[in-house]
Amino acid sequence: MGNNVLTGQSATLSDEEITALKASTNLSEEEIRDMFNEFNKGGGAGDGKITKEEFRKYYKKTAGSDDADGIFADNTFAAFDTNHDGSISFSEFTFAILAQNKTDLDSILSFSFASIDISGDGNISFDELKGYLEKAAILAIGKEEAAEIDSDEVALINFIALTADLPMPIQFYRTGFVNPATAAYCTWWTFFEYSLNLVSELLMAAISIQRHIFVFQPRLFDHRLKRYIIYYLPLLFCVVYPFIFYLIIIVFYPCDGTQWVFSSNLCGYANCYLVYNKVLTSFAWALNNGLPSVTIFLANAMLVIRVVQQKRRRQRLVSWKKQRQMTLQLLGISSLYMIAWIPCLIAGVGQRIVSPNFLAQIQFDYFLDLIYIVCLYLPWACYGFLPECHKWFYKVFRVEQVTRNVIRPTVRD
């Protein structure tokens, strides 16, 4: 700060400190004491400084409705902590408040730079800038909009299913038999379809859980390591695990290949592990089909409940229009997975508790075909429930109106 008096930190404000601050800031003694009282409200230890954790609590109380969740608490702390010692002294607090109120371009840019440079190394890294922009987006569009479905990963898997997998059952239903009628083809078909279905389910479940973190704990994504662990690794697992799992139990499972039924869709679902290994069948059914479906439903339902409860707890007016829109977006897309998988899950539970033949024929004739609802209707669900899809669709497919100028001769009297 250029003054030894101001660099010290004390729980009380001495006359010497007041004199130094008056000379440095042009504030009156009354204004300085008022700011000191406000400063003491933020520090809980009474040692003349505010730690980052104390500042976060203080920031949430004083930020107002613009940032009541304290999204920018760490960024603001970084701008206040000019000597980067992990705490804020009263002099730092005073100069930061004054810097915020200045209107000249240099002061605004300096304070903004300091708030983004959380590490305090004098440079803004890509991660710091990305984290700041993500927080700004949440603050600008609101938590309801931030909670909308991030369906890019699911849409990509759905596109692969539509273009590479769906033609195989379409070919079967057109001809009435599997062609080519070989064990190798049935093995490939079931491996590919089971894997894609599980990838889609797991991605939807993972995204549903991650949305809670993104909405309520966005600071966890500020650090690269945490972002890789919390965001990227689960998505990578959702893509890799299904192919490895089914590669082992379908492709590498020892079997003579005589069990396939070439007159039924997916070769009669007659994979060796399904026919000969009931324990593995139950494990795969519960872990790969039951758990993701239940997770999707509970995670999305709990997200809606948490957002509504948080608004009511803070005594904010609940915008029913926004709540209804968010609810439709969340439950509309996830309901496709419920419709596709819950009938099969009910039949599966009945077959393990009541009787092995419980709804077996109905499941084989109808319930298993419901799984195709996901890849068939997911594009329309995205279009119907996500406004961004409306804008993209209109931009791509709109017909430009061509204005034609016609020149006609004029007749003079």
XYZ file of C-alpha atoms in Angstrom:
413
model
C 0.000 0.000 0.000
C 3.017 2.231 0.295
C 2.391 2.890 4.033
C 3.551 0.704 6.944
C 0.618 1.820 9.067
C -1.849 0.531 6.519
C -0.141 -2.819 6.087
C -0.685 -3.749 9.723
C -3.801 -5.589 10.809
C -5.484 -4.856 14.134
C -8.843 -5.513 15.739
C -9.257 -1.814 16.616
C -8.794 1.322 14.574
C -6.083 3.637 15.940
C -5.833 7.386 15.395
C -2.644 6.815 13.380
C -4.474 4.464 11.012
C -7.352 6.904 10.638
C -4.925 9.702 9.761
C -3.165 7.523 7.188
C -6.440 6.455 5.607
C -7.718 10.040 5.482
C -4.567 11.057 3.632
C -4.741 8.122 1.210
C -8.467 8.036 0.479
C -9.793 11.566 1.116
C -12.470 10.025 3.343
C -13.656 11.734 6.514
C -13.085 10.188 9.942
C -16.794 9.430 10.272
C -16.832 7.643 6.911
C -13.758 5.609 7.865
C -15.291 4.545 11.190
C -18.537 3.571 9.450
C -16.578 1.433 7.010
C -14.626 -0.110 9.901
C -17.867 -1.111 11.627
C -19.036 -2.687 8.389
C -15.694 -4.441 8.041
C -15.999 -5.940 11.539
C -19.339 -7.471 10.569
C -17.516 -9.633 8.049
C -14.796 -10.933 10.395
C -15.880 -13.457 12.986
C -12.571 -13.891 14.818
C -12.130 -10.272 15.961
C -8.485 -10.230 14.859
C -8.770 -7.368 12.395
C -8.881 -9.481 9.263
C -11.399 -11.473 7.247
C -10.627 -14.974 6.037
C -11.978 -16.359 2.775
C -14.582 -18.507 4.547
C -15.762 -15.535 6.637
C -15.903 -13.405 3.525
C -18.073 -15.965 1.724
C -20.643 -15.840 4.526
C -20.470 -12.050 4.655
C -20.743 -11.764 0.876
C -23.901 -13.891 0.726
C -25.547 -11.635 3.306
C -24.619 -8.362 1.622
C -24.645 -9.207 -2.094
C -28.395 -8.723 -2.378
C -30.753 -10.384 -4.790
C -28.349 -9.974 -7.705
C -26.036 -12.658 -6.308
C -27.734 -14.072 -3.227
C -26.025 -17.433 -3.702
C -22.537 -15.930 -3.480
C -21.423 -17.186 -6.878
C -18.788 -14.438 -7.200
C -17.618 -14.536 -3.569
C -14.182 -15.985 -4.385
C -13.699 -13.580 -7.281
C -14.566 -10.589 -5.111
C -12.280 -11.870 -2.346
C -9.407 -12.106 -4.841
C -9.958 -8.489 -5.839
C -9.974 -7.356 -2.181
C -6.950 -9.425 -1.081
C -4.360 -7.312 -2.861
C -1.320 -8.808 -1.096
C -2.615 -12.376 -1.619
C -2.035 -13.553 1.949
C -5.385 -15.327 2.199
C -7.090 -12.661 4.316
C -8.437 -9.121 3.960
C -7.222 -6.311 6.187
C -9.263 -3.171 6.779
C -7.015 -1.116 4.518
C -7.486 -3.634 1.686
C -11.212 -3.597 2.348
C -11.312 0.204 2.167
C -9.325 0.545 -1.044
C -11.368 -2.206 -2.712
C -14.652 -0.501 -1.819
C -13.350 2.770 -3.227
C -12.115 1.033 -6.379
C -15.576 -0.435 -6.937
C -17.134 3.013 -6.797
C -14.736 4.635 -9.255
C -16.002 5.277 -12.760
C -12.764 5.808 -14.689
C -11.823 3.064 -17.126
C -8.445 2.215 -15.546
C -9.969 1.596 -12.119
C -12.780 -0.517 -13.529
C -10.377 -2.623 -15.575
C -7.947 -3.059 -12.664
C -10.661 -4.224 -10.285
C -12.198 -6.530 -12.915
C -8.794 -8.040 -13.703
C -8.122 -8.688 -10.015
C -11.515 -10.347 -9.540
C -10.831 -12.796 -12.395
C -7.182 -13.461 -11.418
C -8.056 -15.632 -8.394
C -4.535 -17.084 -8.170
C -3.072 -13.574 -7.892
C -0.145 -14.316 -10.198
C -0.773 -11.290 -12.402
C -2.087 -13.391 -15.281
C -5.540 -14.662 -16.183
C -5.437 -18.336 -17.075
C -7.921 -20.055 -19.364
C -9.480 -21.903 -16.400
C -9.924 -18.663 -14.444
C -11.581 -16.940 -17.386
C -13.774 -19.954 -18.156
C -14.877 -20.247 -14.530
C -15.685 -16.543 -14.360
C -17.767 -16.667 -17.547
C -19.649 -19.746 -16.331
C -20.540 -17.940 -13.107
C -21.589 -14.877 -15.072
C -23.847 -17.045 -17.219
C -25.504 -18.588 -14.154
C -25.995 -15.153 -12.616
C -27.368 -13.703 -15.849
C -29.845 -16.406 -16.859
C -30.863 -17.646 -13.406
C -30.684 -21.059 -11.824
C -33.821 -22.319 -13.488
C -32.331 -21.844 -16.933
C -28.961 -23.164 -15.765
C -30.740 -26.334 -14.687
C -31.971 -27.077 -18.173
C -31.021 -30.347 -19.841
C -27.503 -30.392 -21.233
C -28.311 -33.000 -23.845
C -25.322 -32.727 -26.200
C -23.738 -36.016 -25.116
C -27.056 -37.868 -25.094
C -27.980 -36.401 -28.478
C -24.691 -37.608 -29.994
C -25.271 -41.179 -28.787
C -28.849 -40.924 -30.001
C -27.627 -39.880 -33.446
C -25.368 -42.945 -33.611
C -28.269 -45.163 -32.570
C -30.541 -43.675 -35.225
C -28.040 -43.958 -38.057
C -26.109 -47.138 -37.211
C -28.305 -49.299 -34.976
C -31.947 -48.586 -35.830
C -31.637 -49.755 -39.474
C -31.074 -53.320 -38.189
C -34.451 -53.728 -36.402
C -36.137 -51.866 -39.265
C -34.683 -54.418 -41.675
C -35.968 -57.249 -39.456
C -39.511 -55.864 -39.222
C -39.573 -55.303 -42.977
C -38.572 -58.877 -43.887
C -39.704 -60.802 -40.791
C -36.378 -62.548 -40.224
C -32.784 -61.758 -39.311
C -30.551 -61.239 -42.312
C -27.824 -62.424 -42.371
C -28.919 -65.299 -40.129
C -25.552 -65.981 -38.538
C -24.315 -66.173 -34.968
C -21.643 -63.555 -35.668
C -24.229 -61.028 -36.872
C -26.465 -61.634 -33.835
C -23.501 -61.237 -31.512
C -22.528 -57.938 -33.127
C -26.103 -56.653 -33.224
C -26.866 -57.350 -29.564
C -23.472 -56.061 -28.418
C -23.896 -52.805 -30.323
C -27.519 -52.169 -29.317
C -27.120 -53.110 -25.656
C -24.035 -50.898 -25.394
C -25.675 -47.860 -26.985
C -28.781 -48.222 -24.824
C -26.704 -48.404 -21.665
C -24.480 -45.484 -22.699
C -27.573 -43.350 -23.267
C -29.065 -44.317 -19.904
C -25.856 -43.757 -17.959
C -25.184 -40.393 -19.599
C -28.666 -39.185 -18.769
C -28.273 -40.360 -15.168
C -24.832 -38.736 -14.816
C -25.994 -35.443 -16.316
C -29.008 -35.438 -13.998
C -26.707 -35.733 -10.969
C -24.130 -33.249 -12.273
C -26.823 -30.652 -12.742
C -27.249 -30.506 -8.957
C -23.555 -29.651 -8.582
C -23.639 -27.131 -11.416
C -26.649 -25.325 -9.938
C -25.916 -25.471 -6.204
C -22.113 -25.899 -5.993
C -20.726 -24.185 -9.130
C -17.383 -23.401 -7.458
C -16.461 -27.078 -7.599
C -15.947 -26.651 -11.345
C -13.472 -23.772 -10.912
C -10.464 -26.054 -10.443
C -9.281 -28.196 -13.308
C -8.681 -31.345 -11.247
C -12.098 -31.212 -9.601
C -13.738 -30.511 -12.953
C -12.086 -33.572 -14.483
C -13.064 -35.752 -11.517
C -16.628 -34.511 -11.154
C -17.559 -33.835 -14.773
C -15.361 -35.454 -17.402
C -14.462 -38.748 -15.708
C -18.095 -39.764 -15.029
C -19.030 -39.023 -18.634
C -16.022 -40.980 -19.868
C -16.998 -43.890 -17.628
C -20.559 -43.771 -18.989
C -19.229 -44.204 -22.520
C -16.440 -46.733 -21.913
C -17.991 -49.030 -19.301
C -20.947 -50.336 -21.391
C -18.756 -51.383 -24.311
C -16.239 -53.130 -22.037
C -18.963 -54.834 -20.001
C -20.875 -56.179 -22.991
C -17.670 -57.029 -24.827
C -16.868 -59.421 -21.982
C -20.300 -60.976 -21.423
C -21.457 -61.080 -25.069
C -18.473 -61.269 -27.406
C -16.035 -63.162 -25.161
C -18.602 -65.290 -23.333
C -17.991 -68.991 -24.219
C -20.940 -70.256 -26.252
C -21.609 -72.432 -29.323
C -23.995 -69.900 -30.947
C -26.857 -72.362 -31.503
C -29.242 -70.550 -29.155
C -30.069 -67.630 -31.475
C -33.644 -67.226 -32.778
C -33.484 -65.751 -36.275
C -37.254 -65.236 -36.497
C -37.325 -62.706 -33.627
C -36.047 -59.163 -33.254
C -32.507 -58.950 -31.883
C -32.208 -62.679 -32.552
C -34.645 -63.413 -29.727
C -32.467 -61.672 -27.108
C -30.876 -65.116 -26.793
C -27.444 -64.076 -25.596
C -25.585 -66.863 -23.834
C -25.398 -65.052 -20.498
C -29.160 -64.385 -20.634
C -29.952 -68.013 -21.425
C -27.450 -69.867 -19.256
C -26.335 -67.543 -16.426
C -29.224 -66.286 -14.262
C -26.943 -64.642 -11.692
C -25.166 -62.542 -14.311
C -28.529 -61.773 -15.914
C -29.941 -60.447 -12.630
C -26.785 -58.433 -11.948
C -26.770 -56.836 -15.404
C -30.493 -56.132 -15.237
C -30.362 -54.462 -11.807
C -27.118 -52.518 -12.282
C -27.359 -51.546 -15.950
C -31.103 -51.034 -16.385
C -32.744 -50.545 -13.004
C -30.258 -48.257 -11.263
C -29.873 -45.678 -14.098
C -33.653 -45.386 -14.572
C -34.284 -44.828 -10.871
C -31.408 -42.326 -10.725
C -32.782 -40.308 -13.650
C -36.206 -40.034 -12.062
C -35.034 -39.208 -8.531
C -32.310 -36.746 -9.579
C -34.617 -34.681 -11.774
C -37.469 -34.740 -9.269
C -35.149 -33.680 -6.441
C -33.695 -30.857 -8.534
C -37.117 -29.317 -9.052
C -37.905 -29.685 -5.337
C -34.581 -28.140 -4.256
C -34.960 -25.095 -6.507
C -38.501 -24.413 -5.293
C -37.546 -24.903 -1.635
C -34.552 -22.609 -1.940
C -36.647 -19.821 -3.407
C -39.260 -20.166 -0.675
C -36.621 -20.335 2.061
C -35.185 -17.034 0.874
C -38.669 -15.552 0.653
C -38.418 -14.751 -3.023
C -41.411 -14.637 -5.278
C -41.701 -17.929 -7.110
C -42.275 -17.386 -10.794
C -44.674 -20.186 -11.654
C -44.087 -19.639 -15.349
C -40.346 -20.294 -14.987
C -40.884 -23.171 -12.579
C -43.366 -24.784 -14.939
C -41.032 -24.345 -17.912
C -38.091 -25.860 -16.037
C -40.206 -28.754 -14.769
C -41.421 -29.555 -18.267
C -37.886 -29.429 -19.641
C -36.457 -31.704 -16.967
C -39.255 -34.229 -16.713
C -40.212 -34.099 -20.390
C -36.932 -35.516 -21.651
C -36.306 -37.841 -18.705
C -39.865 -39.206 -19.046
C -38.809 -40.821 -22.335
C -36.462 -43.048 -20.366
C -39.217 -43.773 -17.850
C -41.659 -44.818 -20.570
C -39.010 -46.906 -22.294
C -37.610 -48.761 -19.297
C -40.140 -48.849 -16.446
C -42.455 -51.450 -18.087
C -39.462 -53.756 -18.613
C -38.298 -53.134 -15.050
C -41.734 -53.951 -13.635
C -41.836 -57.157 -15.643
C -38.313 -58.004 -14.510
C -39.146 -57.490 -10.833
C -42.248 -59.644 -11.213
C -40.287 -62.414 -12.896
C -37.834 -62.521 -9.997
C -40.397 -62.215 -7.195
C -43.692 -63.668 -8.478
C -42.971 -66.065 -11.330
C -40.382 -66.479 -14.121
C -43.256 -66.178 -16.620
C -44.696 -62.963 -15.145
C -45.677 -60.750 -18.136
C -42.991 -62.570 -20.132
C -44.900 -62.712 -23.410
C -46.119 -59.113 -23.136
C -42.591 -58.017 -22.313
C -41.153 -59.818 -25.324
C -43.879 -58.662 -27.743
C -44.333 -55.067 -26.585
C -42.245 -53.813 -23.640
C -38.842 -54.440 -25.232
C -39.841 -52.465 -28.312
C -40.616 -49.452 -26.108
C -36.857 -48.986 -25.690
C -36.736 -47.624 -29.246
C -38.891 -44.708 -28.054
C -35.792 -42.994 -26.669
C -33.861 -42.729 -29.923
C -37.006 -42.096 -31.999
C -38.530 -39.328 -29.894
C -35.538 -37.717 -28.173
C -34.963 -35.254 -31.066
C -38.613 -34.187 -30.900
C -38.477 -33.926 -27.118
C -35.438 -31.649 -27.366
C -37.211 -29.558 -29.970
C -40.376 -29.345 -27.897
C -38.879 -28.658 -24.477
C -35.657 -26.739 -25.220
C -36.101 -23.212 -26.652
C -32.558 -23.289 -28.067
C -33.623 -26.073 -30.432
C -36.455 -23.882 -31.699
C -34.017 -21.105 -32.547
C -31.548 -23.489 -34.203
C -34.278 -25.226 -36.206
C -35.739 -21.926 -37.369
C -32.299 -20.592 -38.306
C -31.383 -23.681 -40.343
C -34.677 -24.409 -42.049
C -36.350 -21.049 -42.407
C -37.250 -19.972 -45.936
C -35.928 -16.589 -46.808
C -38.459 -14.291 -48.379
C -37.089 -12.881 -51.598
C -38.017 -9.309 -52.319
C -38.374 -8.631 -56.020
C -38.316 -5.164 -57.451
C -40.369 -4.771 -60.610
C -39.711 -1.901 -62.989
C -42.768 -0.736 -64.889
C -42.960 1.984 -67.519
C -44.819 5.116 -66.548
C -47.312 6.799 -68.820
C -47.329 10.564 -68.912
C -50.408 12.510 -69.835
